[in-house]
Amino acid sequence: MDASRGHMSFCSTRQDHHQSSHTSQVPERPGAQLNIRSLLEMGFSETQADEMHEGALKSRGKHIPSILTVLLLLGLNPASILKIMQKCPEMYSLKGAEIQQRIDNLRKLGLVEGSLQRVISHYPKVMVLPIKRVNMVSRLLKEKCHVTVQQVTDILRDSPEVLEEDLARLEYKFQYAYFRMGVRQAEMVKAKMFRLTLSMLRCRHCFLERRGLYQTPDKKGQTLILNPLLKDFICVSEETYLTQVAMATAEEFHVFCKLIEREQEEEFSNEEQELDD
Amino acid sequence: SKWAQTRPKFPSTTIALQNFDATYSIQLGNLWPSVRVAMLSEQKYGALINNFSSTASVITSELQAEGCIDFIGSHQHSKDSMPLHKDSAEVDVSKLATQEPTISPDIKCLVFPQGDISRFKPSRQDSSGLLGYYLLDAASVLPVLALDLQLGHAVLDLCAAPGGKTLALLQTHTVSFLLANDSSGSRTARLCKTLQSYMPRENLEENKIQISSFDGCKLGQIEEKRFDRVLVDVPCTTDRHSVMVEDNNMFNRSRTKERQRLPLLQIQLLMAGIHAARPGGDIVYSTCSLSQLQNECVVQQAICQAQEMGISVQVQDLGWLTRCFSNTFYFAPQLSVGELVLPHLCANFGPIYMCKLRRSN
Ligand SMILES: C[S@@+](CC[C@H](N)C(=O)[O-])C[C@H]1O[C@@H](n2cnc3c(N)ncnc32)[C@H](O)[C@@H]1O
């Protein structure tokens, strides 16, 4: 909490900075020179500064210095900042203040120093998403999936991709794991399940089920066979999944995924038809 | 919620699957999971081209343009493509020496290649109302190929309805006389309809093709020593159907007795087939089950019973057939008698078991 308050005081400095560089950007050539110089001053190497500058020109970003200040203050080094901007050029068109607000919101959702930086580095898109969107997803997780506050934080940390997912699909994915596979929330979080798309989750699960290696627990939570742990077949590579858990060839699995995809589409369109009738 | 479906508590399909888990996991060992997932997923079909239709060659080219392969005609050229089964790549040289039957070039069965999940469109009629192809499990053409039909043969199809294999054997244009029998009246009616949709009327009006509706077990005495070739495609647990379709399911509680009596009925039908074959004639026994009890055991029992009656029958090697078609089908390794096509996701045909016998006296 202290860190974030400390942060707020830096904001004014950032604002000043932003003002000055913004005005200095107006003249054509000398402005560009200046800009590169200010990048160098911020600690970017010459090539990094060039690349950053080029990216800024391409995306016509107007508030680069303020963005960079926020990111630097977050403790990210120039190299990772450049990588972030390159991974997600939409960042260029934001304002420093917007980014700051979004960072503050993520802190409110429990992302602490370290995790916060890691999420932003690995998944810069998180900065582009409106606060409203982020909060909607976190509310859905809490209210519809009955996930604890701590678990929401863990999900955001391990699987920030959920923030972009269609809400109905996200809820459906949860229901699939909960009802169809008989998995509790804690296990889902531990397995980083929310990272997977619904169709991949379904493929991996149904493949095991039809091979006779997975059973939906009954009402008492019992199965006739010992199910593998979710984390052992969800957050592993396809190769590990196939050789250690499913004991199958990649060819079989790929054909299976195509088949189950089609089965699903057809089930879906049948349901639609029934609704129409 | 979405998941609470109104299913009966113990659907027949579930009972079937439990039953298979118990028996086939022992019988097939570590191959079972792979067969299981294939049987529980959409099966592949083959389009048996109807060469009585005027559109046969056009349809063949159309399907080939869509990527289909005639698995029967193409086996000679496919030596360099990947066999599905690793063991089948090792050719037993001693068996190569024995003369291999030639496969009738007239039977064409088109399939989509390994791993391709495309489907066939329903068949269309030509100008005279005949359908261009018949969709069936491509592996069910194998028992017909195993028959090795020659020009002028008299053929008995003991359990013929709805007629997929009957149609396949007629495509060879070798048969001088065919008796297609099925004990079920309603299914015999379906067989008639099948033949009418695929054969020109003049072919059906000659006395070459007869359709009857006897109990096949009794046909052995009536038609003693009459046929060059006999196909005994018996009723069985129809494994794929049993795990997938609730309707008309062999594992329905009310059919337990019927199901348990299947091996006995199968032995009787095979015995009838043996009786109906002339000395030197061939019998092909087939099922669409993986069950040892309904496959190898039935054949071995029938051989013993025949022996006791003074009829000598020998198992004929079908290695040539598995060698020819190991690119299309996944054959079970080493059975005591006969050959078995195992369902596999990359070639989701079968199960089809077949065993060929020759009556020597
Ligand atoms: C596996 S199906 C035959 C499929 C057919 N050969 C085809 O390829 O389309 C088995 C058939 O055996 C028939 N059947 C059952 N009991 C019989 C009996 N005692 N005698 C003759 N046919 C019998 C059933 O009516 C059923 O149509």
Short mmCIF file of C-alpha atoms in Angstrom, two decimals, chain A residues 2-4 20 33 37 49 57 99 102 104-105 113 121 153 165 183-185 200 208-210 217 234 262 265:
data_model
loop_
_atom_site.label_atom_id
_atom_site.label_comp_id
_atom_site.label_asym_id
_atom_site.label_seq_id
_atom_site.Cartn_x
_atom_site.Cartn_y
_atom_site.Cartn_z
CA ASP A 2 2.85 2.32 0.90
CA ALA A 3 4.45 1.78 -2.41
CA SER A 4 1.35 2.87 -4.22
CA SER A 20 7.56 19.72 -21.42
CA GLN A 33 16.30 14.95 -31.91
CA ARG A 37 17.82 12.73 -26.26
CA ALA A 49 15.95 4.92 -28.22
CA LEU A 57 6.26 7.73 -34.96
CA ILE A 99 -1.84 3.58 -17.49
CA ARG A 102 -4.98 0.81 -14.59
CA ASP A 104 -3.54 1.19 -9.47
CA ASN A 105 -6.61 -0.87 -10.23
CA GLU A 113 5.03 -5.75 -6.61
CA SER A 121 5.73 -7.62 -19.09
CA THR A 153 -5.66 -12.36 -7.76
CA GLU A 165 -12.26 -13.62 -22.84
CA VAL A 183 -13.13 -29.96 -10.31
CA ARG A 184 -13.16 -27.43 -7.40
CA GLN A 185 -12.07 -23.83 -7.74
CA MET A 200 -8.53 -26.91 -25.57
CA LEU A 208 -8.85 -38.73 -21.50
CA GLU A 209 -12.46 -39.50 -20.73
CA ARG A 210 -13.03 -41.45 -23.92
CA PRO A 217 -17.15 -37.88 -9.97
CA ILE A 234 -3.73 -28.98 -18.10
CA ARG A 262 -17.32 -30.44 -35.01
CA GLU A 265 -20.59 -27.01 -33.26
#
